[in-house]
Short mmCIF file of C-alpha atoms in Angstrom, two decimals:
data_model
loop_
_atom_site.label_atom_id
_atom_site.label_comp_id
_atom_site.label_asym_id
_atom_site.label_seq_id
_atom_site.Cartn_x
_atom_site.Cartn_y
_atom_site.Cartn_z
CA MET A 10 143.66 49.89 42.89
CA LYS A 11 142.89 51.15 39.42
CA THR A 12 142.11 48.95 36.59
CA LEU A 13 141.88 49.07 33.09
CA VAL A 14 139.86 46.45 31.32
CA THR A 15 140.20 46.27 27.91
CA GLY A 16 139.17 43.44 25.48
CA GLY A 17 137.04 42.73 22.05
CA VAL A 18 133.47 43.21 22.01
CA ARG A 19 130.94 40.76 23.75
CA SER A 20 134.28 39.84 25.51
CA GLY A 21 132.55 39.91 29.04
CA LYS A 22 135.02 43.13 30.15
CA SER A 23 131.86 45.07 31.90
CA ARG A 24 130.86 42.25 33.61
CA HIS A 25 134.44 41.81 34.95
CA ALA A 26 134.58 45.43 35.41
CA GLU A 27 131.32 45.77 37.50
CA ALA A 28 132.41 42.40 39.64
CA LEU A 29 135.62 44.31 40.74
CA VAL A 30 133.51 47.09 42.19
CA ALA A 31 130.69 44.49 43.25
CA ASP A 32 131.17 44.79 46.91
CA LEU A 33 132.43 48.47 47.19
CA PRO A 34 129.99 51.24 48.55
CA SER A 35 128.29 53.84 46.69
CA VAL A 36 129.88 52.98 43.46
CA THR A 37 129.33 55.67 40.50
CA TYR A 38 128.83 54.28 36.94
CA VAL A 39 130.11 56.82 34.49
CA ALA A 40 128.25 56.48 31.30
CA PRO A 41 130.62 58.82 29.18
CA GLY A 42 129.27 58.10 25.83
CA PRO A 43 125.94 59.32 23.56
CA THR A 44 122.93 58.72 25.46
CA THR A 45 120.22 56.93 24.80
CA ALA A 46 117.81 59.66 23.53
CA GLU A 47 120.79 61.02 21.54
CA ASP A 48 121.26 57.76 19.38
CA PRO A 49 118.29 56.33 17.56
CA ASP A 50 120.15 52.81 16.94
CA PRO A 51 118.04 50.44 18.60
CA ASP A 52 120.80 47.55 19.08
CA TRP A 53 122.91 50.05 21.03
CA ALA A 54 119.62 51.12 23.43
CA ALA A 55 119.09 47.41 23.80
CA ARG A 56 122.27 46.78 25.14
CA ILE A 57 122.51 49.79 27.25
CA ALA A 58 118.94 48.35 28.42
CA ALA A 59 121.15 45.32 29.60
CA HIS A 60 124.03 46.29 30.95
CA ARG A 61 122.01 48.76 33.27
CA GLN A 62 119.65 45.95 34.30
CA ARG A 63 122.73 44.05 35.51
CA ARG A 64 124.20 46.57 38.03
CA PRO A 65 123.02 46.94 41.22
CA ALA A 66 120.44 49.34 42.09
CA ARG A 67 122.27 51.40 44.28
CA TRP A 68 124.52 52.50 42.20
CA THR A 69 124.73 55.95 40.87
CA THR A 70 124.72 56.16 37.04
CA LEU A 71 126.56 59.79 35.35
CA GLU A 72 126.01 60.08 32.06
CA THR A 73 128.77 62.54 31.36
CA ARG A 74 131.50 63.63 28.53
CA ASP A 75 133.74 65.10 31.06
CA LEU A 76 136.15 62.43 32.39
CA THR A 77 138.18 64.78 34.34
CA ALA A 78 135.30 66.05 36.37
CA ALA A 79 133.80 62.21 36.55
CA LEU A 80 137.12 60.89 37.87
CA ARG A 81 137.33 63.83 40.65
CA THR A 82 133.58 61.76 42.12
CA ASP A 83 134.11 60.50 45.90
CA GLY A 84 133.82 56.89 45.93
CA PRO A 85 134.96 54.00 43.59
CA VAL A 86 134.27 55.07 40.01
CA ILE A 87 133.83 52.54 36.72
CA VAL A 88 133.58 54.19 33.51
CA ASP A 89 131.87 52.43 30.96
CA CYS A 90 133.66 52.50 28.01
CA LEU A 91 136.87 54.57 27.01
CA GLY A 92 135.29 54.08 23.25
CA THR A 93 132.16 55.35 23.79
CA TRP A 94 133.85 58.68 25.74
CA LEU A 95 136.07 59.07 22.20
CA THR A 96 133.14 58.70 20.20
CA ALA A 97 131.53 61.34 22.05
CA VAL A 98 133.59 63.90 22.42
CA LEU A 99 134.35 63.41 18.43
CA ASP A 100 130.81 64.18 17.80
CA GLU A 101 130.05 67.06 20.27
CA ARG A 102 133.51 68.85 19.53
CA ALA A 103 132.51 67.83 15.58
CA LEU A 104 136.55 67.02 15.14
CA TRP A 105 135.87 63.86 12.33
CA ASP A 106 137.04 66.37 9.76
CA SER A 107 139.74 68.04 10.80
CA PRO A 108 143.84 67.45 10.44
CA THR A 109 144.62 64.12 12.35
CA GLU A 110 147.68 66.65 14.59
CA GLU A 111 144.65 68.88 15.43
CA ILE A 112 142.12 66.32 16.63
CA ALA A 113 145.06 64.44 18.27
CA ASP A 114 146.52 67.40 20.17
CA VAL A 115 142.62 67.86 21.63
CA VAL A 116 142.05 64.63 22.46
CA ASN A 117 145.77 64.05 24.17
CA GLY A 118 145.04 66.98 26.55
CA LEU A 119 142.01 65.60 27.65
CA VAL A 120 143.62 62.41 28.28
CA GLU A 121 146.15 63.97 30.47
CA ASP A 122 143.87 66.01 32.49
CA ALA A 123 142.19 62.50 33.22
CA ALA A 124 145.52 60.58 33.75
CA ALA A 125 146.61 63.47 36.10
CA VAL A 126 143.71 63.36 38.42
CA LEU A 127 143.66 59.55 38.15
CA ARG A 128 146.99 59.37 39.79
CA THR A 129 145.80 61.13 42.93
CA ARG A 130 142.77 58.30 42.90
CA ASP A 131 141.95 54.79 44.36
CA GLN A 132 139.39 52.35 43.11
CA VAL A 133 138.81 53.37 39.71
CA VAL A 134 137.93 50.89 36.93
CA LEU A 135 138.06 52.11 33.12
CA VAL A 136 136.74 49.72 30.52
CA THR A 137 137.98 50.32 26.87
CA ASN A 138 137.74 48.32 23.84
CA GLU A 139 140.91 47.08 21.68
CA VAL A 140 140.10 48.27 18.17
CA GLY A 141 143.80 47.65 16.57
CA LEU A 142 144.07 44.24 16.08
CA GLY A 143 142.23 44.00 12.51
CA VAL A 144 143.27 45.21 9.00
CA VAL A 145 143.19 48.63 8.14
CA PRO A 146 139.67 50.14 8.28
CA ALA A 147 139.04 51.11 4.71
CA HIS A 148 137.49 54.94 6.27
CA ARG A 149 139.65 57.35 7.24
CA SER A 150 137.36 57.97 10.72
CA GLY A 151 138.48 54.29 11.56
CA ARG A 152 142.17 54.20 10.89
CA LEU A 153 141.72 57.77 12.92
CA PHE A 154 139.31 56.20 15.79
CA ARG A 155 141.79 53.11 16.23
CA ASP A 156 144.81 55.04 16.67
CA LEU A 157 143.33 57.57 18.55
CA LEU A 158 141.88 55.16 20.72
CA GLY A 159 144.88 52.79 20.64
CA GLU A 160 146.73 56.05 22.47
CA VAL A 161 143.52 56.36 25.06
CA ASN A 162 144.42 53.05 26.14
CA GLN A 163 148.33 53.42 26.19
CA ARG A 164 148.21 56.98 28.31
CA LEU A 165 145.68 56.10 30.99
CA GLY A 166 146.76 52.49 31.10
CA ALA A 167 150.02 54.01 32.43
CA ALA A 168 148.35 55.97 35.07
CA CYS A 169 146.46 52.48 36.17
CA ASP A 170 148.05 49.95 38.46
CA GLU A 171 146.94 46.94 36.47
CA VAL A 172 145.60 46.51 32.70
CA HIS A 173 143.19 43.13 32.87
CA LEU A 174 142.49 41.97 29.21
CA VAL A 175 139.11 39.85 28.55
CA VAL A 176 139.04 37.70 25.89
CA ALA A 177 136.06 34.74 25.72
CA GLY A 178 134.58 35.84 29.32
CA ARG A 179 138.02 35.03 31.08
CA VAL A 180 140.55 37.54 32.41
CA LEU A 181 144.91 37.99 31.97
CA VAL A 182 146.12 40.77 34.22
CA LEU A 183 149.20 41.65 31.88
CA MET B 25 167.71 36.28 22.52
CA LYS B 26 164.89 36.31 19.03
CA THR B 27 162.19 38.44 19.89
CA LEU B 28 159.09 38.75 17.87
CA VAL B 29 157.08 41.52 19.36
CA THR B 30 153.47 41.63 17.63
CA GLY B 31 150.18 44.26 18.83
CA GLY B 32 147.66 45.98 17.25
CA VAL B 33 148.14 49.74 16.26
CA ARG B 34 149.16 52.21 18.98
CA SER B 35 149.36 49.64 21.38
CA GLY B 36 153.32 50.37 22.30
CA LYS B 37 154.86 48.04 20.05
CA SER B 38 157.51 50.02 18.96
CA ARG B 39 158.30 51.40 22.20
CA HIS B 40 158.54 48.40 23.24
CA ALA B 41 160.80 46.82 20.66
CA GLU B 42 162.99 49.70 21.18
CA ALA B 43 163.69 49.22 25.12
CA LEU B 44 164.93 45.94 24.14
CA VAL B 45 167.77 47.04 22.42
CA ALA B 46 168.08 50.42 24.09
CA ASP B 47 171.42 49.60 25.83
CA LEU B 48 173.19 47.61 23.17
CA PRO B 49 175.61 49.27 21.02
CA SER B 50 175.57 49.70 17.27
CA VAL B 51 172.09 48.50 16.83
CA THR B 52 170.47 48.94 13.00
CA TYR B 53 167.24 49.92 12.78
CA VAL B 54 165.44 48.32 9.65
CA ALA B 55 162.47 50.15 8.08
CA PRO B 56 161.11 48.08 5.72
CA GLY B 57 158.07 49.64 4.15
CA PRO B 58 157.88 52.18 1.88
CA THR B 59 159.73 55.01 2.19
CA THR B 60 158.35 59.14 3.05
CA ALA B 61 159.09 60.15 -0.09
CA GLU B 62 156.84 56.93 -1.65
CA ASP B 63 153.88 57.23 0.32
CA PRO B 64 151.83 61.04 0.00
CA ASP B 65 149.73 59.60 3.23
CA PRO B 66 150.60 62.53 5.53
CA ASP B 67 149.76 61.02 9.04
CA TRP B 68 152.17 58.07 7.72
CA ALA B 69 155.23 60.61 7.03
CA ALA B 70 154.03 61.69 10.86
CA ARG B 71 153.78 58.75 12.86
CA ILE B 72 157.23 57.42 10.79
CA ALA B 73 158.60 61.24 12.01
CA ALA B 74 157.32 60.40 15.79
CA HIS B 75 159.28 57.25 15.66
CA ARG B 76 162.40 58.60 13.94
CA GLN B 77 162.82 61.40 16.63
CA ARG B 78 162.55 59.06 19.78
CA ARG B 79 165.36 56.78 18.48
CA PRO B 80 168.83 56.91 19.32
CA ALA B 81 171.04 59.07 17.32
CA ARG B 82 173.42 56.58 17.25
CA TRP B 83 171.62 53.79 15.81
CA THR B 84 172.37 53.26 11.92
CA THR B 85 168.90 53.38 9.65
CA LEU B 86 168.39 51.27 7.24
CA GLU B 87 165.33 51.50 4.49
CA THR B 88 165.09 48.05 2.97
CA ARG B 89 162.86 45.90 1.64
CA ASP B 90 164.83 42.71 2.07
CA LEU B 91 164.59 40.96 5.03
CA THR B 92 167.33 38.33 4.30
CA ALA B 93 170.09 40.40 3.97
CA ALA B 94 168.88 43.30 6.61
CA LEU B 95 168.99 40.03 9.25
CA ARG B 96 172.88 39.46 8.03
CA THR B 97 173.98 42.82 9.01
CA ASP B 98 176.56 42.82 12.02
CA GLY B 99 175.25 43.52 15.43
CA PRO B 100 171.99 44.19 17.23
CA VAL B 101 169.50 44.58 14.53
CA ILE B 102 165.44 46.05 14.94
CA VAL B 103 162.97 45.41 12.16
CA ASP B 104 159.94 47.81 12.38
CA CYS B 105 157.49 46.57 11.30
CA LEU B 106 156.85 42.95 9.45
CA GLY B 107 153.57 44.35 8.06
CA THR B 108 155.07 47.57 5.78
CA TRP B 109 157.49 44.65 4.83
CA LEU B 110 154.72 42.72 3.68
CA THR B 111 153.46 45.46 2.03
CA ALA B 112 156.29 47.09 0.30
CA VAL B 113 156.44 43.66 -0.88
CA LEU B 114 153.25 43.10 -2.69
CA ASP B 115 153.76 46.86 -3.98
CA GLU B 116 157.14 46.24 -5.67
CA ARG B 117 155.78 42.91 -7.14
CA ALA B 118 152.77 43.63 -7.95
CA LEU B 119 151.04 41.03 -6.60
CA TRP B 120 147.95 42.29 -5.12
CA ASP B 121 145.49 40.87 -7.54
CA SER B 122 147.50 37.40 -9.04
CA PRO B 123 145.94 33.98 -7.57
CA THR B 124 146.45 33.51 -3.67
CA GLU B 125 148.55 30.48 -4.02
CA GLU B 126 151.31 32.03 -6.09
CA ILE B 127 151.13 35.50 -3.81
CA ALA B 128 151.54 33.32 -1.25
CA ASP B 129 154.42 30.71 -2.62
CA VAL B 130 156.59 34.56 -3.19
CA VAL B 131 155.58 35.26 0.49
CA ASN B 132 156.51 32.30 1.82
CA GLY B 133 159.48 31.92 -0.10
CA LEU B 134 160.99 35.30 1.56
CA VAL B 135 160.24 34.40 5.13
CA GLU B 136 161.94 30.97 4.86
CA ASP B 137 164.89 32.69 3.34
CA ALA B 138 164.65 34.99 6.49
CA ALA B 139 163.97 32.65 8.75
CA ALA B 140 166.90 30.62 7.79
CA VAL B 141 169.18 33.46 8.74
CA LEU B 142 167.05 34.45 11.54
CA ARG B 143 168.00 30.71 13.38
CA THR B 144 171.54 31.68 13.29
CA ARG B 145 171.46 35.14 14.70
CA ASP B 146 171.25 36.56 18.16
CA GLN B 147 170.12 40.26 19.39
CA VAL B 148 167.10 40.62 16.54
CA VAL B 149 163.52 42.12 17.39
CA LEU B 150 160.84 41.94 14.89
CA VAL B 151 158.34 44.26 15.03
CA THR B 152 155.04 42.79 13.91
CA ASN B 153 151.24 43.68 13.68
CA GLU B 154 148.65 41.29 14.75
CA VAL B 155 146.02 42.11 11.77
CA GLY B 156 143.68 38.95 11.98
CA LEU B 157 141.40 39.77 14.95
CA GLY B 158 138.33 41.34 13.38
CA VAL B 159 135.37 40.42 11.26
CA VAL B 160 136.31 39.33 7.89
CA PRO B 161 137.57 42.42 5.97
CA ALA B 162 135.16 43.73 3.06
CA HIS B 163 137.94 43.36 0.76
CA ARG B 164 139.76 40.75 -1.44
CA SER B 165 142.87 42.69 -0.43
CA GLY B 166 142.22 43.00 3.05
CA ARG B 167 141.51 39.16 3.47
CA LEU B 168 144.76 38.39 1.80
CA PHE B 169 146.93 40.73 3.86
CA ARG B 170 146.12 39.39 7.03
CA ASP B 171 146.18 35.83 6.02
CA LEU B 172 149.56 36.34 4.43
CA LEU B 173 151.11 38.60 7.16
CA GLY B 174 149.89 35.82 9.88
CA GLU B 175 151.39 33.45 8.29
CA VAL B 176 154.50 35.22 8.38
CA ASN B 177 153.95 36.13 11.99
CA GLN B 178 153.72 32.29 12.94
CA ARG B 179 156.98 31.57 10.80
CA LEU B 180 159.37 34.31 11.49
CA GLY B 181 158.06 33.70 15.29
CA ALA B 182 158.97 29.99 15.41
CA ALA B 183 162.39 31.21 14.08
CA CYS B 184 162.42 33.36 17.87
CA ASP B 185 163.04 32.51 21.38
CA GLU B 186 160.31 35.09 22.68
CA VAL B 187 156.91 35.95 21.25
CA HIS B 188 155.62 39.11 23.29
CA LEU B 189 152.36 40.89 23.06
CA VAL B 190 151.28 44.38 23.98
CA VAL B 191 148.27 45.20 24.76
CA ALA B 192 147.42 49.19 25.99
CA GLY B 193 151.17 49.29 26.17
CA ARG B 194 151.44 46.24 28.83
CA VAL B 195 154.04 43.34 27.57
CA LEU B 196 152.71 39.52 27.66
CA VAL B 197 155.62 37.04 27.06
CA LEU B 198 153.75 34.28 24.98
CA MET C 5 139.06 18.07 29.66
CA LYS C 6 137.79 20.56 27.57
CA THR C 7 139.52 23.53 26.02
CA LEU C 8 137.89 26.82 24.11
CA VAL C 9 141.13 27.32 21.29
CA THR C 10 140.50 30.93 20.38
CA GLY C 11 143.46 33.53 18.07
CA GLY C 12 143.14 35.38 15.08
CA VAL C 13 143.51 33.87 11.53
CA ARG C 14 146.56 31.89 10.83
CA SER C 15 147.81 32.15 14.00
CA GLY C 16 147.96 28.59 14.61
CA LYS C 17 144.84 28.12 15.98
CA SER C 18 143.93 24.70 14.73
CA ARG C 19 147.52 23.16 14.69
CA HIS C 20 147.45 24.09 18.24
CA ALA C 21 143.72 22.25 18.32
CA GLU C 22 144.66 19.40 16.84
CA ALA C 23 147.75 19.09 18.67
CA LEU C 24 145.71 19.01 21.81
CA VAL C 25 144.03 15.62 20.73
CA ALA C 26 146.37 14.25 18.97
CA ASP C 27 147.74 11.59 20.96
CA LEU C 28 144.10 10.34 21.66
CA PRO C 29 142.63 7.35 19.63
CA SER C 30 139.64 7.48 17.89
CA VAL C 31 138.90 11.50 17.47
CA THR C 32 136.07 12.58 15.80
CA TYR C 33 136.72 15.87 13.69
CA VAL C 34 133.90 18.19 13.69
CA ALA C 35 133.49 20.38 10.05
CA PRO C 36 130.52 22.64 11.61
CA GLY C 37 130.98 25.04 8.20
CA PRO C 38 129.88 24.87 4.17
CA THR C 39 131.07 21.80 2.82
CA THR C 40 133.51 22.69 0.05
CA ALA C 41 130.59 22.14 -2.89
CA GLU C 42 128.59 24.64 -1.05
CA ASP C 43 131.48 27.07 -1.22
CA PRO C 44 132.43 28.36 -4.35
CA ASP C 45 135.67 30.69 -3.29
CA PRO C 46 138.83 28.59 -4.06
CA ASP C 47 140.84 30.04 -1.19
CA TRP C 48 138.18 28.43 1.24
CA ALA C 49 138.71 25.45 -0.39
CA ALA C 50 142.45 25.52 -1.03
CA ARG C 51 142.56 26.21 3.34
CA ILE C 52 140.22 23.21 3.33
CA ALA C 53 142.16 21.09 1.82
CA ALA C 54 145.30 21.99 3.43
CA HIS C 55 143.51 21.57 6.87
CA ARG C 56 142.58 17.72 5.98
CA GLN C 57 145.68 16.89 4.77
CA ARG C 58 147.58 17.21 8.41
CA ARG C 59 144.79 15.37 10.28
CA PRO C 60 145.30 11.74 10.84
CA ALA C 61 143.84 9.65 8.31
CA ARG C 62 142.50 7.46 11.47
CA TRP C 63 140.35 10.18 12.32
CA THR C 64 136.67 10.20 11.44
CA THR C 65 135.35 13.76 10.06
CA LEU C 66 131.68 14.55 10.69
CA GLU C 67 129.84 17.31 8.45
CA THR C 68 127.42 18.29 10.44
CA ARG C 69 125.78 22.01 11.33
CA ASP C 70 123.82 20.40 14.31
CA LEU C 71 126.73 20.89 17.15
CA THR C 72 124.96 19.19 20.14
CA ALA C 73 124.37 16.27 18.51
CA ALA C 74 127.83 16.09 17.48
CA LEU C 75 128.98 17.04 21.22
CA ARG C 76 127.35 13.61 22.02
CA THR C 77 129.79 11.38 19.45
CA ASP C 78 131.33 9.13 21.79
CA GLY C 79 135.21 9.73 22.49
CA PRO C 80 137.18 12.43 21.90
CA VAL C 81 135.80 15.37 19.26
CA ILE C 82 137.33 18.78 18.06
CA VAL C 83 134.99 21.20 16.08
CA ASP C 84 136.89 23.76 13.95
CA CYS C 85 135.60 26.31 14.59
CA LEU C 86 132.67 27.99 15.65
CA GLY C 87 133.15 30.64 13.21
CA THR C 88 131.93 29.03 10.75
CA TRP C 89 129.30 27.02 12.36
CA LEU C 90 127.79 30.64 13.38
CA THR C 91 127.99 31.65 9.85
CA ALA C 92 126.46 27.99 8.97
CA VAL C 93 123.28 28.46 11.08
CA LEU C 94 122.51 32.51 10.06
CA ASP C 95 122.80 30.70 6.26
CA GLU C 96 121.21 28.03 6.50
CA ARG C 97 118.12 29.43 8.37
CA ALA C 98 118.47 32.82 6.37
CA LEU C 99 118.43 35.02 9.80
CA TRP C 100 120.99 37.62 8.63
CA ASP C 101 118.26 40.21 7.88
CA SER C 102 116.54 39.12 11.14
CA PRO C 103 115.74 41.80 14.27
CA THR C 104 118.80 41.37 15.90
CA GLU C 105 116.41 40.19 19.14
CA GLU C 106 115.23 37.31 17.18
CA ILE C 107 118.74 35.87 15.77
CA ALA C 108 120.20 36.32 19.20
CA ASP C 109 117.73 34.12 20.57
CA VAL C 110 117.84 31.74 18.17
CA VAL C 111 121.78 31.42 18.40
CA ASN C 112 121.54 31.55 21.89
CA GLY C 113 119.29 28.88 22.35
CA LEU C 114 120.94 26.47 20.00
CA VAL C 115 124.62 27.35 22.56
CA GLU C 116 122.67 26.81 25.57
CA ASP C 117 121.66 23.49 24.29
CA ALA C 118 125.23 22.52 23.19
CA ALA C 119 126.73 23.99 26.39
CA ALA C 120 124.73 21.63 28.06
CA VAL C 121 125.83 18.51 26.35
CA LEU C 122 129.24 20.01 26.70
CA ARG C 123 129.35 20.41 30.71
CA THR C 124 128.23 16.72 30.67
CA ARG C 125 131.50 15.83 28.86
CA ASP C 126 135.47 14.95 28.37
CA GLN C 127 137.97 15.60 25.70
CA VAL C 128 136.35 17.93 23.36
CA VAL C 129 138.59 21.07 21.73
CA LEU C 130 136.24 23.88 20.00
CA VAL C 131 138.03 26.34 18.38
CA THR C 132 136.66 29.74 17.26
CA ASN C 133 137.88 32.96 15.73
CA GLU C 134 138.26 35.69 17.96
CA VAL C 135 136.25 38.96 16.13
CA GLY C 136 135.50 41.52 18.09
CA LEU C 137 139.08 43.27 18.40
CA GLY C 138 138.96 45.74 15.44
CA VAL C 139 137.00 48.85 14.52
CA VAL C 140 133.36 48.44 14.01
CA PRO C 141 132.18 46.57 10.65
CA ALA C 142 130.85 49.23 8.18
CA HIS C 143 127.90 46.62 7.43
CA ARG C 144 125.47 45.10 9.63
CA SER C 145 126.38 41.61 9.20
CA GLY C 146 129.61 42.05 10.39
CA ARG C 147 128.27 44.15 13.56
CA LEU C 148 125.84 41.17 13.91
CA PHE C 149 128.72 38.33 13.39
CA ARG C 150 130.98 39.60 15.94
CA ASP C 151 128.44 40.58 18.75
CA LEU C 152 127.06 36.96 18.27
CA LEU C 153 130.41 35.18 18.11
CA GLY C 154 131.62 37.09 20.97
CA GLU C 155 128.43 35.81 23.06
CA VAL C 156 129.00 32.14 21.54
CA ASN C 157 133.14 32.37 22.42
CA GLN C 158 131.59 33.71 26.08
CA ARG C 159 129.20 31.27 26.96
CA LEU C 160 131.03 27.89 25.57
CA GLY C 161 134.17 29.25 27.37
CA ALA C 162 132.21 29.19 30.45
CA ALA C 163 131.61 25.58 29.57
CA CYS C 164 135.24 24.45 28.98
CA ASP C 165 137.70 23.97 31.44
CA GLU C 166 140.49 26.48 29.67
CA VAL C 167 140.14 28.94 27.20
CA HIS C 168 143.35 29.01 25.15
CA LEU C 169 144.75 32.07 22.90
CA VAL C 170 146.64 31.63 20.23
CA VAL C 171 148.98 34.30 18.66
CA ALA C 172 151.70 33.49 16.29
CA GLY C 173 151.93 30.12 16.42
CA ARG C 174 152.01 30.73 20.89
CA VAL C 175 149.51 29.93 23.11
CA LEU C 176 148.39 31.47 26.37
CA VAL C 177 146.07 29.75 28.42
CA LEU C 178 143.94 32.12 30.02
#
């Protein structure tokens, strides 16, 4: 089973995603965003720490932005989350101010590579954010991000068996 | 069947809406927003072009802000989308800075006219945006828009047989 | 039955919530937000007035920020809504600029008290907002609010029998 878990912030997405693989042995937890050391936001650090504390000690944590390589890991994989992955990709490659089409090409290329590996796999849970349900963001970076992440979610969701939407702690299988 | 298709940006709404009428002959595609010529945003133009390319060549495109007239067209009609229609109405009538109640009266009047025609019809797909699921927008225009569009969606949704929510490319019949 | 009703602005949440208790006698309607007198926004006042007009005259209105006490009221209770309650709590205690952890402690404490009472009750409808499905808000207050409300919704949702998501006037039982 491959599952894309989506929802809003503090909806219970991560908790649900972790429950999906809780009984499996040797889970690899992929953290694709900026590491705590790289990100000076104390709220972010606190959230990371809370997530970490909740995870079973026997899980292996893999901090990487190489989504395709991460998905090639043996055994069950949980990626949390695609939003931080996308941010990390745009940061690392300094793409935020590039032309939209160029950015979309890079991101879609990475996503298609990841989707190709995903299609050959079992026991993968991808956590993502649903960020496209507000008004048009005031800044280009916000508009860009929500368009890109919407596309990422569609493409990787298409390579999964199920998409779960989490709202107020409840799960809806789409 | 009359269907309101809602969801976030890049959720796969348009694709799903088009699939709903794909097998029907002589579909009229109603584009109620600003035309490419009127809107200088290159990202917008690229999106319009991508949508256009995906549509069957035999479909008739109707660029109009007169929603009621568009719904009176013979044969299957798809309107994509109510968000751009609302923006176009507010722009054209220079309503953005008017008192809230006055704006609501104009928009609700137009919506009730459209809903009345809609109730007499079959084979209509309305695509809209769900924009009310973020925090309160910083600007009045954003707050205004999300309130108005929420109301538009409720009123036209009530005149449809089904409302579909699209998330990450998956469809949920509400 | 205890129900948490969530959804976007102008989605039809309040209308649905009211319909859930419409046939019950002696309903207490809890308005936990700023009173009209306290909030000078005319749009807000108009919305409150419209809501009030829709409610049966035999309902008792209770304006209070003490959620736990409100939930101890005899008979059916409807609280509309948790978003305005949270705002009122943060305003009243001047918490907006406090450290995140301190704010979360206060809010979570109040929520746990309310949840404890809620678990002993029947015939309660809590209306809330889903605000975590847009891009990251530009201001700390927005980020704070959506994180806190997401957590409030999860915790109180867990103490309810059902969570209903309202989109474009349609209800989805999660």
